Amino acid sequence: MDLEDKIRAGERLSHDDGVRLFQTRDIHQLGRLADIARRRKNGNLAYYNVNRHINYTNYCVLRCKFCGFYRPWSPGARDGYELSVDEVVARASEAYELGATEVHIVGGLHPKLPFSYYTEMCIRIKTACPHLHIKAFTAIEIIHFTRIAKPPATIRDVLTELHQAGLGSLPGGGAEIFDDRVHNEAFKNKVGEAQWFDVHRTAHELGIHTNATMLYGHVESIEERVWHLIKLREHQDRSRSSSPAWFNCIVPLSFIPDGTALSHLPGPTGLDDLRTLAVSRLMLDNFDHVKAFWVMLSPKLAQLSLNWGVDDMDGTVVQYDITKRQSRGTTHQELSVDQLKRLIRESGFVPTERDSLYRKVNRQEGV
Ligand code: V47
């Protein structure tokens, strides 16, 4: 059967199909096919949320080659930072007062902070901002917490304690590319595929929704990208059929080489970004949402991607420390709601504010 017929009939695509889609030179046809799948799930709506990212520390025990964010910790280390719980709560409260529905909190694997720092952070944010959704801690941080908890704890214990403290969902970071070769080349000492999936499986079993990511455009091949997507699809099949929660969305992350040990690589081009977003939509037939993270893609390309299978622009963000474009050189990265709506409207979609679980947010005028 022809690939287009398969897509129109809503049939599941194979690894070969995914590779063929990546290789097509007809980028417009790829966009049209991804748009069919996108409209089937999301109609003419395009989502955004009012959120704020908080990166609590850049100290990290890992040395991933693709990361320009981490700083080694040592007594009196310069160039590194860690926010106190008070500072994190102050940032979350400020965002809440300005109308945010979500805080996205992640950081490096800090060698000294105790597990109580993270539980206290959640409890105090929830006390100060009862309706704010806390989306926090990648699978890699969760594994780190199992090791620093006293006594060491299981993934289930850590997630249960954080959930009770107010954690709402997990972001998708840390997945990178599920492949041993890529793992050894670009993030050797980081926990791998099996543990990333253990964390997400356990979260889903506990009723905690999570996101998934794919960091592309570094040392991986097209074939490896497609296997990554298929592994996520298989996991989603299991979660959707047997757990109370599953992946909310896929966030393909466009590699930014600046300031990393892989800075000699060119990084993905705009066409590669569009292709990857479109193929993610087409391969992941059991994911409802494909998110374009505009901080890494640029607002202009994220806007364009709405016609290549994307239905979500993430949010207002405000400050993002993990990647910054050298030409901009600042971690203040913010889009206003009006800017997000304009980008969406101009692409022919209806801007729709969502909460962290993709429920529509209805605001009264001016709130
Ligand atoms: O885990 C690190 C990636 C992730 C670079 O779940 C890099 O809604 C590009 O996961 N170039 C953190 N990417 C960001 C993340 C995320 C972002 C937005 C929304 C969501 C969500 C999740 O960023 C890391 C890593 O995979 N990353 N370095 C880099 N140089």
CSV table of C-alpha atoms and ligand atoms in Angstrom, one decimal:
chain,number,residue,atom,x,y,z
A,1,MET,CA,0.0,0.0,0.0
A,2,ASP,CA,1.2,3.5,-0.8
A,3,LEU,CA,2.4,5.5,2.2
A,4,GLU,CA,-0.2,8.3,1.6
A,5,ASP,CA,-3.0,5.7,1.5
A,6,LYS,CA,-1.7,4.2,4.7
A,7,ILE,CA,-1.7,7.6,6.4
A,8,ARG,CA,-5.2,8.5,5.1
A,9,ALA,CA,-6.5,5.2,6.3
A,10,GLY,CA,-5.0,5.8,9.8
A,11,GLU,CA,-2.7,2.7,9.6
A,12,ARG,CA,0.3,2.3,11.7
A,13,LEU,CA,3.6,3.1,10.0
A,14,SER,CA,6.7,0.8,10.1
A,15,HIS,CA,10.3,1.7,10.7
A,16,ASP,CA,10.9,1.6,6.9
A,17,ASP,CA,8.0,4.0,6.4
A,18,GLY,CA,9.5,6.4,8.9
A,19,VAL,CA,12.9,6.3,7.2
A,20,ARG,CA,11.2,6.9,3.8
A,21,LEU,CA,9.3,9.9,5.2
A,22,PHE,CA,12.6,11.4,6.5
A,23,GLN,CA,14.2,10.9,3.1
A,24,THR,CA,11.5,12.4,1.0
A,25,ARG,CA,12.5,15.6,-0.8
A,26,ASP,CA,8.8,16.6,-1.0
A,27,ILE,CA,8.7,18.6,2.2
A,28,HIS,CA,5.3,20.0,1.3
A,29,GLN,CA,3.7,16.6,0.8
A,30,LEU,CA,5.2,15.5,4.1
A,31,GLY,CA,3.6,18.6,5.8
A,32,ARG,CA,0.3,17.8,4.2
A,33,LEU,CA,0.4,14.2,5.4
A,34,ALA,CA,1.3,15.3,8.9
A,35,ASP,CA,-1.5,17.8,8.8
A,36,ILE,CA,-4.0,15.1,8.1
A,37,ALA,CA,-2.9,13.2,11.2
A,38,ARG,CA,-2.8,16.4,13.2
A,39,ARG,CA,-6.3,17.6,12.2
A,40,ARG,CA,-7.7,14.1,12.9
A,41,LYS,CA,-6.7,14.6,16.6
A,42,ASN,CA,-6.8,18.3,17.2
A,43,GLY,CA,-9.0,19.8,14.4
A,44,ASN,CA,-8.1,23.4,13.8
A,45,LEU,CA,-7.0,24.1,17.4
A,46,ALA,CA,-3.4,25.0,18.3
A,47,TYR,CA,-2.5,25.0,22.0
A,48,TYR,CA,-0.3,27.2,24.2
A,49,ASN,CA,0.0,27.6,27.9
A,50,VAL,CA,0.9,30.3,30.4
A,51,ASN,CA,3.9,28.8,32.1
A,52,ARG,CA,7.2,29.6,33.6
A,53,HIS,CA,10.4,27.5,33.5
A,54,ILE,CA,12.6,27.5,36.6
A,55,ASN,CA,16.0,25.8,36.4
A,56,TYR,CA,17.0,25.5,40.1
A,57,THR,CA,20.7,24.7,39.6
A,58,ASN,CA,23.3,24.2,36.8
A,59,TYR,CA,25.6,22.2,39.1
A,60,CYS,CA,25.6,18.6,37.8
A,61,VAL,CA,27.5,15.4,38.4
A,62,LEU,CA,27.2,14.4,34.8
A,63,ARG,CA,29.3,15.7,31.8
A,64,CYS,CA,27.0,15.1,28.8
A,65,LYS,CA,28.6,16.2,25.6
A,66,PHE,CA,25.4,17.8,24.2
A,67,CYS,CA,24.9,19.9,27.2
A,68,GLY,CA,26.2,23.5,27.6
A,69,PHE,CA,24.4,24.1,30.8
A,70,TYR,CA,26.1,22.0,33.5
A,71,ARG,CA,28.9,23.3,35.7
A,72,PRO,CA,31.1,21.0,37.9
A,73,TRP,CA,30.5,21.6,41.6
A,74,SER,CA,33.4,22.3,43.9
A,75,PRO,CA,33.7,24.4,47.1
A,76,GLY,CA,33.7,28.1,45.9
A,77,ALA,CA,32.9,27.1,42.3
A,78,ARG,CA,32.3,30.1,40.1
A,79,ASP,CA,29.9,30.3,37.2
A,80,GLY,CA,27.5,27.9,38.9
A,81,TYR,CA,24.3,28.7,40.8
A,82,GLU,CA,21.7,27.0,42.9
A,83,LEU,CA,18.5,28.6,43.9
A,84,SER,CA,17.2,28.3,47.5
A,85,VAL,CA,13.7,26.9,48.0
A,86,ASP,CA,12.7,30.5,48.9
A,87,GLU,CA,13.9,31.7,45.5
A,88,VAL,CA,12.1,29.0,43.6
A,89,VAL,CA,8.9,29.7,45.6
A,90,ALA,CA,9.2,33.4,44.9
A,91,ARG,CA,9.6,32.8,41.2
A,92,ALA,CA,6.7,30.4,41.1
A,93,SER,CA,4.5,32.9,43.1
A,94,GLU,CA,5.4,35.7,40.8
A,95,ALA,CA,4.4,33.6,37.8
A,96,TYR,CA,1.1,32.5,39.6
A,97,GLU,CA,0.2,36.1,40.3
A,98,LEU,CA,0.7,36.9,36.6
A,99,GLY,CA,-1.7,34.2,35.6
A,100,ALA,CA,0.6,31.1,35.0
A,101,THR,CA,-1.1,27.7,35.4
A,102,GLU,CA,2.1,25.7,35.3
A,103,VAL,CA,5.7,25.8,36.5
A,104,HIS,CA,8.2,23.6,34.7
A,105,ILE,CA,11.1,22.9,37.1
A,106,VAL,CA,14.2,21.0,36.2
A,107,GLY,CA,17.9,21.3,37.0
A,108,GLY,CA,21.3,19.6,37.0
A,109,LEU,CA,22.0,16.6,39.3
A,110,HIS,CA,23.4,18.5,42.3
A,111,PRO,CA,25.8,16.5,44.3
A,112,LYS,CA,24.9,18.1,47.7
A,113,LEU,CA,21.3,19.1,47.9
A,114,PRO,CA,19.2,16.6,49.9
A,115,PHE,CA,16.0,15.0,48.7
A,116,SER,CA,14.1,17.1,51.3
A,117,TYR,CA,15.0,20.2,49.1
A,118,TYR,CA,12.8,18.9,46.3
A,119,THR,CA,9.9,17.7,48.4
A,120,GLU,CA,9.9,21.0,50.4
A,121,MET,CA,10.0,22.9,47.1
A,122,CYS,CA,6.8,21.2,46.0
A,123,ILE,CA,5.0,21.6,49.3
A,124,ARG,CA,5.9,25.3,49.6
A,125,ILE,CA,4.9,26.1,46.0
A,126,LYS,CA,1.5,24.3,46.6
A,127,THR,CA,0.9,26.2,49.8
A,128,ALA,CA,1.7,29.6,48.2
A,129,CYS,CA,0.0,28.8,44.8
A,130,PRO,CA,-2.7,26.1,45.4
A,131,HIS,CA,-3.9,25.9,41.8
A,132,LEU,CA,-0.5,26.0,40.1
A,133,HIS,CA,0.5,22.7,38.3
A,134,ILE,CA,4.0,21.6,39.1
A,135,LYS,CA,5.6,19.8,36.2
A,136,ALA,CA,9.0,19.0,37.4
A,137,PHE,CA,12.0,16.7,37.4
A,138,THR,CA,13.1,14.6,34.4
A,139,ALA,CA,13.5,10.9,34.7
A,140,ILE,CA,17.2,11.4,35.3
A,141,GLU,CA,16.6,13.6,38.3
A,142,ILE,CA,14.1,11.0,39.7
A,143,ILE,CA,16.8,8.3,39.5
A,144,HIS,CA,19.3,10.7,41.2
A,145,PHE,CA,16.7,11.2,44.0
A,146,THR,CA,16.4,7.4,44.5
A,147,ARG,CA,20.2,7.5,45.2
A,148,ILE,CA,20.3,10.5,47.5
A,149,ALA,CA,17.2,9.6,49.5
A,150,LYS,CA,18.1,8.4,53.0
A,151,PRO,CA,17.9,5.5,53.0
A,152,PRO,CA,18.1,5.0,49.2
A,153,ALA,CA,14.6,4.6,47.8
A,154,THR,CA,12.8,3.0,44.9
A,155,ILE,CA,11.5,5.0,41.9
A,156,ARG,CA,8.0,4.2,43.2
A,157,ASP,CA,8.8,5.6,46.7
A,158,VAL,CA,10.3,8.8,45.3
A,159,LEU,CA,7.5,9.5,42.9
A,160,THR,CA,4.9,8.7,45.5
A,161,GLU,CA,6.5,11.2,48.0
A,162,LEU,CA,6.8,13.9,45.4
A,163,HIS,CA,3.2,13.3,44.2
A,164,GLN,CA,2.0,13.7,47.8
A,165,ALA,CA,4.1,16.9,48.1
A,166,GLY,CA,2.3,18.4,45.1
A,167,LEU,CA,4.1,17.2,41.9
A,168,GLY,CA,1.5,17.2,39.1
A,169,SER,CA,3.4,15.6,36.1
A,170,LEU,CA,6.8,14.9,34.8
A,171,PRO,CA,8.5,16.7,31.8
A,172,GLY,CA,9.9,14.6,29.1
A,173,GLY,CA,13.6,15.5,29.3
A,174,GLY,CA,16.5,13.2,29.5
A,175,ALA,CA,15.4,10.7,26.8
A,176,GLU,CA,17.9,12.0,24.2
A,177,ILE,CA,18.1,9.1,21.7
A,178,PHE,CA,17.3,5.5,22.9
A,179,ASP,CA,20.3,3.7,21.4
A,180,ASP,CA,23.5,2.3,23.0
A,181,ARG,CA,25.9,3.6,20.4
A,182,VAL,CA,24.5,7.2,20.7
A,183,HIS,CA,24.4,6.9,24.4
A,184,ASN,CA,28.1,5.9,24.6
A,185,GLU,CA,29.1,8.6,22.3
A,186,ALA,CA,27.2,11.6,23.7
A,187,PHE,CA,26.0,10.9,27.2
A,188,LYS,CA,27.9,7.9,28.4
A,189,ASN,CA,27.5,8.2,32.2
A,190,LYS,CA,23.9,9.2,32.2
A,191,VAL,CA,21.3,6.6,33.0
A,192,GLY,CA,20.0,5.0,29.8
A,193,GLU,CA,16.9,3.9,28.1
A,194,ALA,CA,15.8,1.2,30.6
A,195,GLN,CA,15.8,3.5,33.5
A,196,TRP,CA,14.1,6.4,31.6
A,197,PHE,CA,11.3,4.0,30.8
A,198,ASP,CA,11.2,2.6,34.3
A,199,VAL,CA,10.5,6.1,35.7
A,200,HIS,CA,7.8,6.8,33.1
A,201,ARG,CA,6.2,3.4,33.5
A,202,THR,CA,6.0,3.8,37.2
A,203,ALA,CA,4.7,7.3,36.9
A,204,HIS,CA,2.0,6.1,34.6
A,205,GLU,CA,1.1,3.3,37.0
A,206,LEU,CA,0.8,5.8,39.8
A,207,GLY,CA,-1.6,8.0,37.7
A,208,ILE,CA,1.0,10.7,36.9
A,209,HIS,CA,1.0,11.9,33.3
A,210,THR,CA,4.4,12.6,31.7
A,211,ASN,CA,5.8,13.9,28.5
A,212,ALA,CA,8.4,12.4,26.1
A,213,THR,CA,11.3,14.0,24.2
A,214,MET,CA,13.7,13.2,21.5
A,215,LEU,CA,17.0,15.3,21.3
A,216,TYR,CA,17.9,15.1,17.6
A,217,GLY,CA,20.5,16.6,15.3
A,218,HIS,CA,23.8,15.6,17.0
A,219,VAL,CA,25.5,12.2,16.5
A,220,GLU,CA,22.4,10.0,15.8
A,221,SER,CA,21.3,8.7,12.4
A,222,ILE,CA,17.8,8.9,10.9
A,223,GLU,CA,17.3,5.2,11.5
A,224,GLU,CA,18.1,5.7,15.2
A,225,ARG,CA,15.6,8.6,15.4
A,226,VAL,CA,12.8,6.4,14.0
A,227,TRP,CA,13.7,3.5,16.4
A,228,HIS,CA,13.5,6.1,19.3
A,229,LEU,CA,9.9,7.0,18.2
A,230,ILE,CA,8.9,3.4,17.8
A,231,LYS,CA,10.1,2.6,21.4
A,232,LEU,CA,8.0,5.5,22.7
A,233,ARG,CA,5.0,4.3,20.7
A,234,GLU,CA,5.3,0.8,22.1
A,235,HIS,CA,5.5,2.2,25.7
A,236,GLN,CA,2.5,4.4,25.0
A,237,ASP,CA,0.5,1.4,23.8
A,238,ARG,CA,1.1,-0.4,27.1
A,239,SER,CA,0.4,2.6,29.3
A,240,ARG,CA,-2.8,3.5,27.5
A,241,SER,CA,-4.1,0.0,27.7
A,242,SER,CA,-3.1,-0.8,31.3
A,243,SER,CA,-2.3,2.4,33.3
A,244,PRO,CA,-4.4,5.3,34.6
A,245,ALA,CA,-1.9,7.8,32.9
A,246,TRP,CA,0.3,8.0,29.8
A,247,PHE,CA,2.4,10.4,27.7
A,248,ASN,CA,0.6,13.7,27.1
A,249,CYS,CA,2.9,14.8,24.2
A,250,ILE,CA,6.1,14.3,22.4
A,251,VAL,CA,8.5,17.3,22.4
A,252,PRO,CA,11.2,16.8,19.7
A,253,LEU,CA,14.1,19.0,20.9
A,254,SER,CA,16.4,20.5,18.2
A,255,PHE,CA,20.0,20.2,19.3
A,256,ILE,CA,21.8,23.6,19.9
A,257,PRO,CA,25.6,23.0,19.6
A,258,ASP,CA,26.6,26.4,21.1
A,259,GLY,CA,28.7,26.1,24.2
A,260,THR,CA,28.7,22.2,24.2
A,261,ALA,CA,31.5,19.6,23.7
A,262,LEU,CA,29.7,19.0,20.3
A,263,SER,CA,30.0,22.6,19.2
A,264,HIS,CA,31.8,21.5,16.0
A,265,LEU,CA,28.6,20.0,14.8
A,266,PRO,CA,26.3,22.2,12.7
A,267,GLY,CA,23.0,21.2,14.4
A,268,PRO,CA,19.8,20.6,12.6
A,269,THR,CA,18.7,22.9,9.7
A,270,GLY,CA,15.2,24.3,9.5
A,271,LEU,CA,14.1,21.6,7.1
A,272,ASP,CA,15.4,18.9,9.4
A,273,ASP,CA,13.4,20.5,12.2
A,274,LEU,CA,10.2,20.4,10.1
A,275,ARG,CA,10.8,16.9,8.9
A,276,THR,CA,11.4,15.6,12.5
A,277,LEU,CA,8.3,17.2,13.8
A,278,ALA,CA,6.2,15.9,10.9
A,279,VAL,CA,7.6,12.4,11.2
A,280,SER,CA,7.1,12.4,14.9
A,281,ARG,CA,3.4,13.2,14.3
A,282,LEU,CA,3.1,10.4,11.7
A,283,MET,CA,4.9,7.7,13.6
A,284,LEU,CA,3.4,8.4,17.0
A,285,ASP,CA,-0.2,7.6,16.2
A,286,ASN,CA,-1.1,7.0,19.9
A,287,PHE,CA,0.2,10.4,21.1
A,288,ASP,CA,-2.4,13.2,21.1
A,289,HIS,CA,0.0,16.1,21.0
A,290,VAL,CA,3.2,17.2,19.3
A,291,LYS,CA,4.8,20.2,20.9
A,292,ALA,CA,7.2,22.6,19.2
A,293,PHE,CA,9.5,24.1,21.9
A,294,TRP,CA,10.0,27.5,20.4
A,295,VAL,CA,12.9,28.3,22.6
A,296,MET,CA,15.0,25.8,20.7
A,297,LEU,CA,13.3,26.1,17.3
A,298,SER,CA,12.8,29.9,17.3
A,299,PRO,CA,9.3,31.3,17.4
A,300,LYS,CA,9.3,31.7,13.6
A,301,LEU,CA,10.0,28.1,12.9
A,302,ALA,CA,7.7,26.9,15.7
A,303,GLN,CA,4.9,28.9,14.0
A,304,LEU,CA,5.7,27.3,10.6
A,305,SER,CA,5.6,23.8,12.2
A,306,LEU,CA,1.9,24.2,13.0
A,307,ASN,CA,1.4,23.2,9.4
A,308,TRP,CA,3.8,20.3,9.7
A,309,GLY,CA,1.9,18.2,12.3
A,310,VAL,CA,2.5,20.4,15.5
A,311,ASP,CA,-0.5,21.4,17.6
A,312,ASP,CA,1.2,22.9,20.6
A,313,MET,CA,3.6,25.8,21.0
A,314,ASP,CA,4.4,25.3,24.7
A,315,GLY,CA,4.1,28.5,26.5
A,316,THR,CA,5.3,31.9,27.7
A,317,VAL,CA,8.4,30.3,29.3
A,318,VAL,CA,9.9,33.7,30.6
A,319,GLN,CA,13.4,32.5,31.5
A,320,TYR,CA,15.2,29.4,30.2
A,321,ASP,CA,18.8,28.6,31.3
A,322,ILE,CA,19.5,25.3,29.6
A,323,THR,CA,20.1,26.5,26.1
A,324,LYS,CA,20.5,30.0,24.8
A,325,ARG,CA,21.3,31.2,21.2
A,326,GLN,CA,24.7,32.8,21.1
A,327,SER,CA,23.4,35.7,19.0
A,328,ARG,CA,20.9,36.4,21.8
A,329,GLY,CA,23.1,35.5,24.7
A,330,THR,CA,20.4,35.9,27.3
A,331,THR,CA,18.4,33.5,29.4
A,332,HIS,CA,15.4,35.8,29.4
A,333,GLN,CA,13.3,34.1,26.7
A,334,GLU,CA,9.7,35.1,26.8
A,335,LEU,CA,6.7,35.3,24.5
A,336,SER,CA,3.6,37.1,25.6
A,337,VAL,CA,0.2,35.5,25.2
A,338,ASP,CA,-0.6,38.0,22.5
A,339,GLN,CA,2.5,37.0,20.6
A,340,LEU,CA,1.7,33.3,20.9
A,341,LYS,CA,-1.9,33.9,19.7
A,342,ARG,CA,-0.7,36.0,16.8
A,343,LEU,CA,1.7,33.3,15.6
A,344,ILE,CA,-1.0,30.7,15.8
A,345,ARG,CA,-3.8,32.8,14.2
A,346,GLU,CA,-1.6,33.7,11.3
A,347,SER,CA,-1.0,30.0,10.6
A,348,GLY,CA,-4.8,29.5,10.3
A,349,PHE,CA,-5.4,27.8,13.6
A,350,VAL,CA,-7.5,28.8,16.6
A,351,PRO,CA,-5.3,29.7,19.6
A,352,THR,CA,-6.5,27.7,22.6
A,353,GLU,CA,-5.1,28.1,26.1
A,354,ARG,CA,-4.6,24.7,27.7
A,355,ASP,CA,-3.5,23.6,31.2
A,356,SER,CA,-0.8,21.0,31.8
A,357,LEU,CA,-3.1,18.1,31.0
A,358,TYR,CA,-4.5,19.7,27.8
A,359,ARG,CA,-7.8,20.8,29.3
A,360,LYS,CA,-9.0,24.1,27.9
A,361,VAL,CA,-8.5,27.1,30.2
A,362,ASN,CA,-11.4,29.6,30.2
A,363,ARG,CA,-10.3,33.0,31.5
A,364,GLN,CA,-12.5,35.9,32.1
A,365,GLU,CA,-11.6,39.0,30.2
A,366,GLY,CA,-8.4,40.5,31.6
A,367,VAL,CA,-7.4,37.6,33.9
B,1,V47,O1,16.9,16.8,29.0
B,1,V47,C1,20.2,19.6,26.7
B,1,V47,C2,17.8,18.8,26.2
B,1,V47,C3,16.2,18.8,27.8
B,1,V47,C4,20.6,20.7,24.9
B,1,V47,O2,8.3,18.1,28.7
B,1,V47,C5,19.3,20.2,24.8
B,1,V47,O3,7.1,19.8,28.1
B,1,V47,C6,19.0,21.1,22.7
B,1,V47,O4,13.1,18.3,28.3
B,1,V47,N1,20.3,21.6,22.7
B,1,V47,C7,15.5,19.7,28.7
B,1,V47,N2,18.5,20.4,23.8
B,1,V47,C8,14.3,20.3,28.0
B,1,V47,C9,13.1,19.5,28.0
B,1,V47,C10,11.8,20.1,27.7
B,1,V47,C11,11.7,21.3,27.2
B,1,V47,C12,10.4,21.9,26.9
B,1,V47,C13,9.3,21.2,27.3
B,1,V47,C14,9.4,19.9,27.8
B,1,V47,C15,8.2,19.2,28.2
B,1,V47,C16,10.6,19.4,28.1
B,1,V47,O5,16.9,19.6,26.8
B,1,V47,C17,17.3,17.9,28.3
B,1,V47,C18,18.0,17.6,27.0
B,1,V47,O6,17.4,16.5,26.4
B,1,V47,N3,19.1,19.5,25.9
B,1,V47,N4,21.1,20.3,26.0
B,1,V47,C19,21.1,21.3,23.7
B,1,V47,N5,22.4,21.8,23.7
